[in-house]
Short mmCIF file of C-alpha atoms and ligand atoms in Angstrom, two decimals:
data_model
loop_
_atom_site.label_atom_id
_atom_site.label_comp_id
_atom_site.label_asym_id
_atom_site.label_seq_id
_atom_site.Cartn_x
_atom_site.Cartn_y
_atom_site.Cartn_z
CA UNK A 1 86.68 90.91 126.39
CA UNK A 2 87.45 91.11 130.18
CA UNK A 3 90.31 93.48 130.53
CA UNK A 4 93.32 93.63 132.85
CA UNK A 5 93.74 90.06 133.14
CA UNK A 6 97.33 89.41 133.70
CA UNK A 7 97.62 86.58 131.30
CA UNK A 8 95.56 88.15 128.52
CA UNK A 9 98.60 89.65 126.80
CA UNK A 10 100.49 86.37 126.99
CA UNK A 11 97.62 84.62 125.39
CA UNK A 12 97.41 87.27 122.72
CA UNK A 13 101.14 87.34 122.00
CA UNK A 14 101.10 83.45 121.72
CA UNK A 15 98.13 83.58 119.28
CA UNK A 16 99.72 86.22 117.25
CA UNK A 17 102.73 84.01 116.64
CA UNK A 18 100.72 80.69 116.25
CA UNK A 19 98.31 82.18 113.68
CA UNK A 20 100.91 84.27 111.79
CA UNK A 21 99.87 87.70 112.75
CA UNK A 22 102.94 88.88 114.62
CA UNK A 23 106.46 87.20 114.96
CA UNK A 24 109.30 88.16 117.16
CA UNK A 25 111.77 90.02 114.83
CA UNK A 26 114.97 88.11 113.72
CA UNK A 27 113.79 85.19 115.72
CA UNK A 28 116.25 82.54 114.15
CA UNK A 29 119.08 84.74 115.28
CA UNK A 30 117.78 85.05 118.74
CA UNK A 31 115.65 88.02 118.03
CA UNK A 32 116.33 91.70 118.25
CA UNK A 33 114.78 93.31 121.25
CA UNK A 34 111.38 94.91 120.89
CA UNK A 35 111.26 94.29 117.13
CA UNK A 36 108.40 92.53 115.66
CA UNK A 37 107.55 91.38 112.09
CA UNK A 38 104.15 90.95 110.79
CA UNK A 39 103.12 87.59 109.39
CA UNK A 40 100.71 87.00 106.53
CA UNK A 41 97.57 87.70 108.39
CA UNK A 42 99.10 90.57 110.59
CA UNK A 43 100.26 92.28 107.34
CA UNK A 44 96.86 91.90 105.76
CA UNK A 45 95.21 93.43 109.02
CA UNK A 46 97.71 96.11 108.93
CA UNK A 47 96.88 96.89 105.33
CA UNK A 48 93.18 96.74 105.90
CA UNK A 49 93.60 99.40 108.60
CA UNK A 50 95.92 101.70 106.60
CA UNK A 51 93.81 101.44 103.42
CA UNK A 52 90.44 102.00 105.50
CA UNK A 53 92.18 105.11 107.01
CA UNK A 54 93.17 106.38 103.61
CA UNK A 55 89.69 105.90 102.17
CA UNK A 56 88.00 107.46 105.08
CA UNK A 57 90.29 110.46 105.52
CA UNK A 58 91.61 111.16 102.05
CA UNK A 59 89.76 109.60 99.12
CA UNK A 60 86.25 110.16 100.67
CA UNK A 61 86.79 113.82 101.51
CA UNK A 62 87.21 116.97 99.53
CA UNK A 63 89.41 118.71 101.98
CA UNK A 64 92.41 116.29 102.41
CA UNK A 65 95.08 115.58 99.93
CA UNK A 66 97.49 112.72 100.21
CA UNK A 67 101.29 113.06 100.39
CA UNK A 68 104.25 110.40 100.47
CA UNK A 69 107.23 112.09 101.81
CA UNK A 70 110.76 110.48 102.17
CA UNK A 71 112.07 108.97 105.67
CA UNK A 72 115.50 110.89 105.27
CA UNK A 73 115.10 114.76 105.25
CA UNK A 74 117.60 117.57 105.34
CA UNK A 75 118.79 117.59 108.77
CA UNK A 76 117.88 121.41 109.01
CA UNK A 77 114.30 120.16 109.23
CA UNK A 78 114.82 118.54 112.71
CA UNK A 79 116.44 121.76 113.81
CA UNK A 80 113.58 123.80 112.71
CA UNK A 81 111.08 121.44 114.13
CA UNK A 82 112.68 121.53 117.60
CA UNK A 83 113.37 117.78 117.53
CA UNK A 84 117.26 118.03 117.54
CA UNK A 85 117.14 120.22 120.63
CA UNK A 86 114.01 119.07 122.29
CA UNK A 87 112.93 115.49 121.36
CA UNK A 88 114.48 114.14 124.39
CA UNK A 89 113.61 111.64 127.21
CA UNK A 90 114.97 111.94 130.58
CA UNK A 91 116.64 108.60 131.56
CA UNK A 92 117.85 107.18 134.57
CA UNK A 93 120.46 104.39 135.04
CA UNK A 94 120.76 102.09 138.04
CA UNK A 95 124.41 101.93 139.05
CA UNK A 96 123.94 98.49 140.45
CA UNK A 97 122.29 96.36 137.69
CA UNK A 98 123.03 98.77 134.78
CA UNK A 99 119.26 98.83 133.83
CA UNK A 100 118.05 101.99 131.99
CA UNK A 101 114.59 103.58 132.57
CA UNK A 102 112.70 106.61 131.37
CA UNK A 103 112.48 109.08 134.40
CA UNK A 104 108.87 109.88 133.75
CA UNK A 105 107.82 106.16 133.63
CA UNK A 106 109.93 105.32 136.73
CA UNK A 107 108.31 108.08 138.79
CA UNK A 108 104.83 107.49 137.51
CA UNK A 109 105.02 103.77 138.15
CA UNK A 110 106.42 104.25 141.88
CA UNK A 111 104.34 107.41 142.84
CA UNK A 112 101.50 107.38 140.63
CA UNK A 113 102.36 110.96 139.67
CA UNK A 114 102.18 112.35 136.13
CA UNK A 115 105.42 114.31 135.53
CA UNK A 116 105.43 114.73 131.77
CA UNK A 117 106.82 118.13 130.95
CA UNK A 118 108.87 118.65 134.15
CA UNK A 119 112.43 119.75 133.82
CA UNK A 120 115.49 117.74 134.58
CA UNK A 121 116.12 119.41 137.95
CA UNK A 122 112.64 118.80 138.91
CA UNK A 123 112.80 115.17 138.11
CA UNK A 124 116.01 114.78 139.97
CA UNK A 125 114.41 116.30 142.98
CA UNK A 126 111.76 113.92 142.96
CA UNK A 127 113.97 110.87 142.56
CA UNK A 128 116.06 112.05 145.50
CA UNK A 129 113.35 113.11 147.87
CA UNK A 130 111.30 110.00 147.54
CA UNK A 131 114.22 107.85 147.54
CA UNK A 132 113.20 105.84 144.51
CA UNK A 133 114.52 102.35 143.74
CA UNK A 134 115.41 100.37 140.70
CA UNK A 135 112.40 98.46 139.50
CA UNK A 136 114.69 95.50 138.34
CA UNK A 137 117.02 94.96 141.20
CA UNK A 138 115.37 97.12 143.94
CA UNK A 139 118.83 98.90 144.70
CA UNK A 140 118.74 102.59 145.58
CA UNK A 141 121.62 103.54 143.35
CA UNK A 142 119.97 105.34 140.58
CA UNK A 143 121.67 107.93 138.76
CA UNK A 144 120.40 111.66 138.18
CA UNK A 145 118.23 111.98 135.19
CA UNK A 146 120.22 112.81 131.79
CA UNK A 147 118.64 113.86 128.44
CA UNK A 148 118.64 111.43 125.69
CA UNK A 149 117.64 112.39 122.06
CA UNK A 150 115.20 109.85 120.59
CA UNK A 151 116.12 110.31 116.85
CA UNK A 152 118.22 107.45 115.07
CA UNK A 153 121.28 108.88 113.32
CA UNK A 154 122.80 107.65 110.08
CA UNK A 155 125.08 108.81 107.50
CA UNK A 156 124.87 109.63 103.79
CA UNK A 157 127.91 108.64 101.68
CA UNK A 158 131.07 107.12 102.92
CA UNK A 159 132.19 109.72 105.41
CA UNK A 160 130.74 109.36 108.88
CA UNK A 161 130.89 112.64 110.22
CA UNK A 162 128.79 115.60 111.42
CA UNK A 163 128.27 117.06 107.76
CA UNK A 164 127.05 113.63 106.51
CA UNK A 165 124.68 113.04 109.46
CA UNK A 166 121.06 112.37 108.67
CA UNK A 167 118.14 111.27 110.93
CA UNK A 168 115.41 108.63 110.41
CA UNK A 169 112.28 110.74 110.84
CA UNK A 170 110.70 110.43 114.21
CA UNK A 171 107.34 111.47 112.86
CA UNK A 172 105.73 111.66 109.47
CA UNK A 173 104.36 115.20 110.20
CA UNK A 174 107.26 117.32 108.99
CA UNK A 175 107.21 116.41 105.31
CA UNK A 176 103.84 117.94 105.18
CA UNK A 177 105.05 121.25 106.44
CA UNK A 178 108.03 121.08 104.35
CA UNK A 179 105.83 120.51 101.23
CA UNK A 180 103.47 123.15 102.20
CA UNK A 181 104.68 125.62 99.55
CA UNK A 182 104.76 122.87 96.84
CA UNK A 183 101.10 122.06 97.56
CA UNK A 184 99.94 125.62 97.27
CA UNK A 185 101.93 126.04 94.13
CA UNK A 186 100.82 122.78 92.46
CA UNK A 187 97.25 122.52 93.58
CA UNK A 188 94.13 124.90 93.86
CA UNK A 189 93.49 124.30 97.71
CA UNK A 190 92.13 126.90 99.82
CA UNK A 191 91.87 126.95 103.68
CA UNK A 192 90.72 124.85 105.62
CA UNK A 193 92.47 121.93 104.01
CA UNK A 194 94.73 118.94 105.15
CA UNK A 195 97.60 116.92 104.01
CA UNK A 196 97.56 113.23 104.99
CA UNK A 197 100.50 110.76 105.08
CA UNK A 198 101.28 107.27 106.13
CA UNK A 199 104.60 105.84 106.63
CA UNK A 200 107.31 104.59 108.92
CA UNK A 201 108.71 106.53 112.06
CA UNK A 202 111.61 105.72 114.07
CA UNK A 203 112.19 106.34 117.76
CA UNK A 204 115.19 105.25 120.00
CA UNK A 205 112.87 104.52 122.88
CA UNK A 206 114.50 103.73 126.17
CA UNK A 207 111.91 101.67 127.38
CA UNK A 208 110.08 99.94 124.54
CA UNK A 209 107.75 97.23 125.36
CA UNK A 210 104.29 95.55 125.84
CA UNK A 211 104.29 93.85 122.58
CA UNK A 212 103.77 96.11 119.64
CA UNK A 213 102.66 99.03 121.81
CA UNK A 214 105.87 100.71 122.06
CA UNK A 215 108.62 99.90 119.31
CA UNK A 216 111.52 101.47 117.83
CA UNK A 217 110.20 101.33 114.14
CA UNK A 218 106.58 101.94 113.60
CA UNK A 219 104.02 103.50 111.19
CA UNK A 220 102.06 106.58 111.59
CA UNK A 221 99.13 107.90 109.83
CA UNK A 222 98.98 111.79 110.39
CA UNK A 223 97.00 114.68 109.03
CA UNK A 224 98.09 118.23 109.33
CA UNK A 225 94.82 120.44 108.82
CA UNK A 226 95.69 124.02 108.03
CA UNK A 227 93.09 126.62 109.24
CA UNK A 228 92.61 130.30 109.87
CA UNK A 229 94.09 130.93 113.52
CA UNK A 230 90.59 132.21 114.80
CA UNK A 231 89.01 128.89 113.84
CA UNK A 232 91.09 126.42 115.81
CA UNK A 233 88.38 125.54 118.43
CA UNK A 234 85.90 124.61 115.93
CA UNK A 235 88.32 122.39 113.82
CA UNK A 236 89.82 120.93 117.21
CA UNK A 237 86.20 119.78 117.86
CA UNK A 238 85.52 118.61 114.33
CA UNK A 239 88.81 116.30 114.53
CA UNK A 240 87.78 114.98 117.97
CA UNK A 241 84.52 113.88 116.35
CA UNK A 242 86.16 112.54 113.26
CA UNK A 243 88.56 110.52 115.40
CA UNK A 244 85.76 109.13 117.35
CA UNK A 245 84.02 108.02 114.24
CA UNK A 246 87.24 106.51 112.97
CA UNK A 247 87.35 104.31 116.12
CA UNK A 248 83.54 103.17 115.56
CA UNK A 249 84.67 102.26 112.01
CA UNK A 250 87.44 100.11 113.44
CA UNK A 251 84.77 98.35 115.48
CA UNK A 252 86.44 99.43 118.64
CA UNK A 253 83.88 99.40 121.51
CA UNK A 254 83.10 102.73 122.97
CA UNK A 255 83.56 101.32 126.51
CA UNK A 256 86.92 100.64 125.97
CA UNK A 257 88.50 103.96 125.02
CA UNK A 258 88.27 107.41 126.45
CA UNK A 259 89.74 110.86 125.98
CA UNK A 260 92.13 112.46 128.21
CA UNK A 261 93.19 116.04 128.24
CA UNK A 262 96.82 117.05 128.59
CA UNK A 263 97.64 119.22 131.56
CA UNK A 264 99.55 122.58 130.73
CA UNK A 265 103.05 121.23 131.83
CA UNK A 266 102.72 117.96 129.81
CA UNK A 267 102.02 119.79 126.44
CA UNK A 268 104.68 119.16 123.72
CA UNK A 269 106.92 122.23 122.80
CA UNK A 270 104.89 122.98 119.84
CA UNK A 271 101.20 122.40 121.26
CA UNK A 272 98.49 124.77 122.89
CA UNK A 273 96.07 121.85 123.39
CA UNK A 274 96.25 118.08 123.15
CA UNK A 275 94.14 115.35 123.78
CA UNK A 276 94.91 111.72 123.84
CA UNK A 277 92.58 109.07 122.79
CA UNK A 278 93.32 106.19 125.34
CA UNK A 279 92.66 102.59 125.09
CA UNK A 280 92.08 100.22 127.79
CA UNK A 281 94.76 97.75 127.02
CA UNK A 282 95.21 94.48 129.08
CA UNK A 283 98.38 96.32 130.48
CA UNK A 284 96.70 99.58 131.36
CA UNK A 285 94.94 102.52 129.92
CA UNK A 286 97.38 103.95 127.41
CA UNK A 287 97.63 106.47 124.54
CA UNK A 288 96.23 105.16 121.33
CA UNK A 289 96.18 108.38 119.24
CA UNK A 290 96.65 112.16 119.85
CA UNK A 291 94.99 115.28 118.67
CA UNK A 292 97.07 118.31 118.90
CA UNK A 293 96.64 122.09 118.11
CA UNK A 294 100.22 122.87 116.86
CA UNK A 295 99.44 126.46 116.29
CA UNK A 296 101.80 128.20 113.47
CA UNK A 297 104.96 126.55 115.33
CA UNK A 298 106.19 124.43 112.34
CA UNK A 299 105.38 126.64 109.40
CA UNK A 300 106.70 129.70 111.05
CA UNK A 301 109.99 127.84 112.13
CA UNK A 302 110.53 126.44 108.92
CA UNK A 303 109.88 129.79 107.14
CA UNK A 304 112.58 131.08 109.34
CA UNK A 305 115.00 128.23 108.85
CA UNK A 306 114.62 127.90 105.14
CA UNK A 307 114.27 131.50 104.14
CA UNK A 308 111.23 130.63 102.03
CA UNK A 309 107.89 132.28 102.26
CA UNK A 310 105.42 129.92 103.90
CA UNK A 311 102.47 132.29 104.06
CA UNK A 312 99.05 131.76 102.69
CA UNK A 313 97.12 134.47 100.89
CA UNK A 314 93.47 134.64 101.52
CA UNK A 315 92.10 134.56 97.82
CA UNK A 316 89.14 136.97 98.74
CA UNK A 317 90.50 139.45 101.21
CA UNK A 318 94.23 139.29 99.99
CA UNK A 319 95.32 138.86 103.68
CA UNK A 320 98.68 136.95 104.08
CA UNK A 321 99.32 134.86 106.97
CA UNK A 322 100.86 131.72 108.37
CA UNK A 323 98.05 129.15 108.71
CA UNK A 324 97.61 127.44 112.14
CA UNK A 325 97.44 123.63 112.24
CA UNK A 326 95.37 120.88 114.09
CA UNK A 327 97.08 117.56 114.05
CA UNK A 328 95.27 114.01 114.35
CA UNK A 329 97.89 111.44 114.64
CA UNK A 330 97.59 107.70 114.62
CA UNK A 331 99.76 104.91 115.25
CA UNK A 332 99.31 101.85 112.99
CA UNK A 333 100.84 99.29 115.43
CA UNK A 334 98.70 100.77 118.21
CA UNK A 335 95.71 100.30 116.07
CA UNK A 336 96.51 96.83 115.20
CA UNK A 337 96.99 95.99 118.91
CA UNK A 338 93.70 97.87 120.06
CA UNK A 339 91.66 96.03 117.45
CA UNK A 340 93.21 92.67 118.46
CA UNK A 341 92.53 93.36 122.09
CA UNK A 342 88.94 94.45 121.27
CA UNK A 343 88.33 91.47 119.17
CA UNK A 344 90.06 88.84 121.05
CA UNK A 345 87.70 86.32 122.90
CA UNK A 346 88.43 83.13 124.61
CA UNK A 347 85.56 80.89 124.99
CA UNK A 348 85.08 77.52 126.64
CA UNK A 349 82.27 75.03 126.35
CA UNK A 350 82.61 74.52 122.68
CA UNK A 351 81.26 76.37 119.58
CA UNK A 352 79.40 73.66 117.98
CA UNK A 353 81.46 71.01 119.58
CA UNK A 354 79.77 71.00 123.10
CA UNK A 355 81.96 68.46 124.76
CA UNK A 356 85.10 70.39 124.47
CA UNK A 357 86.23 71.90 127.62
CA UNK A 358 89.33 73.38 126.24
CA UNK A 359 89.44 77.15 125.54
CA UNK A 360 88.92 78.28 121.90
CA UNK A 361 89.98 81.61 120.65
CA UNK A 362 87.50 83.90 118.49
CA UNK A 363 88.48 87.21 116.95
CA UNK A 364 85.44 89.22 116.49
CA UNK A 365 87.10 91.69 114.02
CA UNK A 366 84.84 94.15 112.32
CA UNK A 367 84.13 92.78 108.78
CA UNK A 368 85.81 95.67 107.22
CA UNK A 369 89.04 94.97 108.63
CA UNK A 370 89.02 91.20 109.04
CA UNK A 371 92.19 89.81 107.13
CA UNK A 372 90.14 86.83 105.54
CA UNK A 373 86.63 87.92 104.19
CA UNK A 374 85.36 84.38 103.61
CA UNK A 375 86.63 80.81 103.82
CA UNK A 376 85.46 78.04 101.31
CA UNK A 377 85.28 74.48 102.48
CA UNK A 378 84.50 71.32 100.56
CA UNK A 379 82.68 69.23 103.38
CA UNK A 380 85.07 66.23 102.71
CA UNK A 381 88.48 66.15 100.69
CA UNK A 382 86.94 64.09 98.17
CA UNK A 383 85.59 64.44 94.51
CA UNK A 384 83.35 65.86 93.26
CA UNK A 385 83.32 68.11 96.27
CA UNK A 386 86.84 69.44 95.71
CA UNK A 387 86.06 70.32 92.24
CA UNK A 388 82.74 72.18 93.19
CA UNK A 389 84.75 74.01 96.04
CA UNK A 390 87.17 75.22 93.63
CA UNK A 391 84.72 76.47 91.26
CA UNK A 392 83.00 78.44 93.96
CA UNK A 393 86.48 79.84 94.87
CA UNK A 394 87.31 80.63 91.30
CA UNK A 395 83.79 82.42 90.82
CA UNK A 396 84.20 84.52 94.00
CA UNK A 397 87.97 85.38 93.15
CA UNK A 398 86.78 86.58 89.82
CA UNK A 399 83.75 88.64 91.06
CA UNK A 400 85.85 90.33 93.79
CA UNK A 401 88.98 90.87 91.68
CA UNK A 402 88.74 94.60 91.82
CA UNK A 403 87.63 94.87 95.41
CA UNK A 404 90.93 95.52 97.23
CA UNK A 405 91.88 93.32 100.09
CA UNK A 406 88.89 90.87 99.60
CA UNK A 407 90.89 87.85 100.74
CA UNK A 408 89.32 84.45 100.04
CA UNK A 409 90.54 81.30 101.88
CA UNK A 410 90.17 77.74 100.73
CA UNK A 411 90.77 74.81 103.11
CA UNK A 412 89.94 71.14 102.58
CA UNK A 413 92.23 69.61 105.46
CA UNK A 414 90.65 68.19 108.68
CA UNK A 415 87.23 67.90 110.08
CA UNK A 416 84.68 70.67 109.22
CA UNK A 417 84.64 71.59 113.09
CA UNK A 418 88.44 72.16 112.91
CA UNK A 419 88.13 74.18 109.95
CA UNK A 420 85.47 76.56 111.49
CA UNK A 421 87.72 76.90 114.55
CA UNK A 422 90.82 77.81 112.52
CA UNK A 423 88.67 80.49 110.67
CA UNK A 424 87.25 81.63 114.18
CA UNK A 425 90.79 81.97 115.38
CA UNK A 426 91.74 84.38 112.72
CA UNK A 427 88.35 86.17 112.73
CA UNK A 428 86.98 85.17 109.22
CA UNK A 429 83.28 86.38 109.37
CA UNK A 430 81.81 83.71 106.90
CA UNK A 431 82.57 80.20 106.18
CA UNK A 432 81.09 78.59 103.01
CA UNK A 433 80.58 74.82 102.89
CA UNK A 434 80.05 72.68 99.84
CA UNK A 435 78.16 69.47 100.72
CA UNK A 436 76.68 66.57 98.61
CA UNK A 437 73.45 68.37 98.46
CA UNK A 438 75.28 71.48 96.65
CA UNK A 439 75.65 68.98 93.70
CA UNK A 440 71.81 68.73 93.42
CA UNK A 441 70.54 72.08 94.50
CA UNK A 442 73.46 74.33 93.53
CA UNK A 443 73.55 75.95 97.09
CA UNK A 444 76.02 76.13 99.74
CA UNK A 445 75.81 76.69 103.75
CA UNK A 446 77.21 79.97 104.97
CA UNK A 447 77.88 80.08 108.52
CA UNK A 448 78.26 83.41 110.41
CA UNK A 449 81.23 83.63 112.89
CA UNK A 450 79.26 85.63 115.43
CA UNK A 451 75.82 84.37 115.55
CA UNK A 452 76.88 80.75 114.31
CA UNK A 453 73.79 80.75 112.32
CA UNK A 454 73.81 78.67 108.98
CA UNK A 455 72.02 79.92 106.10
CA UNK A 456 71.53 78.07 102.63
CA UNK A 457 72.51 80.44 99.75
CA UNK A 458 72.31 79.52 96.01
CA UNK A 459 75.92 79.51 94.33
CA UNK A 460 74.67 81.89 91.78
CA UNK A 461 73.63 84.42 94.41
CA UNK A 462 76.67 84.01 96.84
CA UNK A 463 78.61 86.96 95.40
CA UNK A 464 75.70 89.21 95.53
CA UNK A 465 75.01 87.88 99.16
CA UNK A 466 78.65 88.76 100.24
CA UNK A 467 78.63 91.97 98.44
CA UNK A 468 75.67 93.07 100.50
CA UNK A 469 77.49 91.97 103.69
CA UNK A 470 80.61 93.95 102.90
CA UNK A 471 78.85 96.76 100.97
P1 LIG B 1 103.95 108.07 124.00
O1 LIG B 1 103.48 109.18 125.00
O2 LIG B 1 103.34 106.86 124.12
O3 LIG B 1 105.45 107.94 123.82
P2 LIG B 1 103.79 110.12 122.12
O4 LIG B 1 102.80 111.15 122.74
O5 LIG B 1 105.23 110.50 121.99
O6 LIG B 1 103.62 108.73 122.61
P3 LIG B 1 103.26 110.97 119.42
O7 LIG B 1 104.42 111.73 119.18
O8 LIG B 1 101.79 111.79 119.56
O9 LIG B 1 103.17 109.91 120.57
O10 LIG B 1 102.96 110.01 118.23
C1 LIG B 1 101.68 109.89 117.44
C2 LIG B 1 101.36 108.28 117.61
O11 LIG B 1 102.42 107.47 117.30
C3 LIG B 1 100.95 107.94 118.91
O12 LIG B 1 99.62 108.29 119.36
C4 LIG B 1 101.06 106.49 118.81
O13 LIG B 1 99.89 105.93 118.19
C5 LIG B 1 102.18 106.41 117.79
N1 LIG B 1 103.48 105.96 118.58
C6 LIG B 1 104.44 106.92 119.04
N2 LIG B 1 105.51 106.15 119.54
C7 LIG B 1 105.41 104.97 119.35
C8 LIG B 1 106.02 103.82 119.52
N3 LIG B 1 107.47 103.86 119.94
N4 LIG B 1 105.61 102.64 118.96
C9 LIG B 1 104.54 102.54 118.42
N5 LIG B 1 103.55 103.51 118.11
C10 LIG B 1 104.03 104.75 118.59
#
């Protein structure tokens, strides 16, 4: 896909809505800024990505266990993790037009300078010295930067006061630290091992935007990998490779992503080394995933705040210590967006309809994550083709009933060319057509989305043919 086209994102957003991938949130009420809902195909795509991740990182390995922790946790968790004191963004207001911005984004955009990790005073100095202007109204009436905590607050029970305050978790990571002792007590794991979790996280972002790239409510897939402190470099490398393989598995082209090392001053409060996996989105090269060496920061703090022993005892040497942690973290919405951007192709000149000059959209999703795996069409909407088509559909449904997420579509409306286009637009890898010959030779035509080759396959062998493709 050609990148950085200014209207590429508009095309993607419009396509997402038109084809039922992503809808603006609460739309009939005028929407809710920066909230999005996943439609039928978006929900399936998201699920395919989540399930593939779980399969690859949890089910398919011996050293990782799954966990499903709550969104609400004891508020002491967020004291121990440093989020209450430190999970802040510096924000700047424009006194003229009342717009609000993240100080680091404003400076980075206007001065092309990375300022993550700088103190409030340092940011203020930059804003004043460089006479920055409001990006919205261009006035030079910006306030000094102020700290703003990103955690959403809510209350348990009927009284809304400090004693009933709880927070919507801003990351899934903490339940894996908080349950560390339970895991040691209930399983027979030994180092190195990891815990993995998927689930919602919430951040009151000051400047959300770029479609589903930065939202207030999103899903994370995270792993906390517990290791002996001396081994951290080895496992950091192992996880860098595993994350690269994951991107290959998603079918994201290598040329569209890269790795960026965090500079010392931009490292999070808990991290000794962090790299970002960045994707070349149409709106710029931005963080897709992160890999951080969190040291023993979290377990040590939870041990201190909870008063519980969170040490690990080496079963051979008897040595007792707090394990260190390597954390690969993945955003689900950003995965969905990267996968869409990577697969989205606009073609002209007609795919099989040579006279057409208008643009056609083809989504070249990797087969593993395509929301619809195969579509069945009777050539025309007439008997006995409809009956034959329904039989093929029922046969495949039965054959694939235990293969999770194997979605089969059936479409008998409109010309065959139209129906191919509809499936191309949602990235269906194979379309199966039942024609008059089918009634004689008990075979169907299978058309490949990418090569557009058509192959004649016996109905009796169709399931096996597809099984081979989806292996
Ligand atoms: P950014 O610098 O873009 O704010 P971050 O470094 O704060 O991101 P992490 O705290 O490392 O992000 O979160 C882990 C992952 O969660 C990110 O790599 C990203 O995929 C996802 N993520 C974080 N914030 C958001 C958000 N507001 N909307 C959607 N996904 C997000």
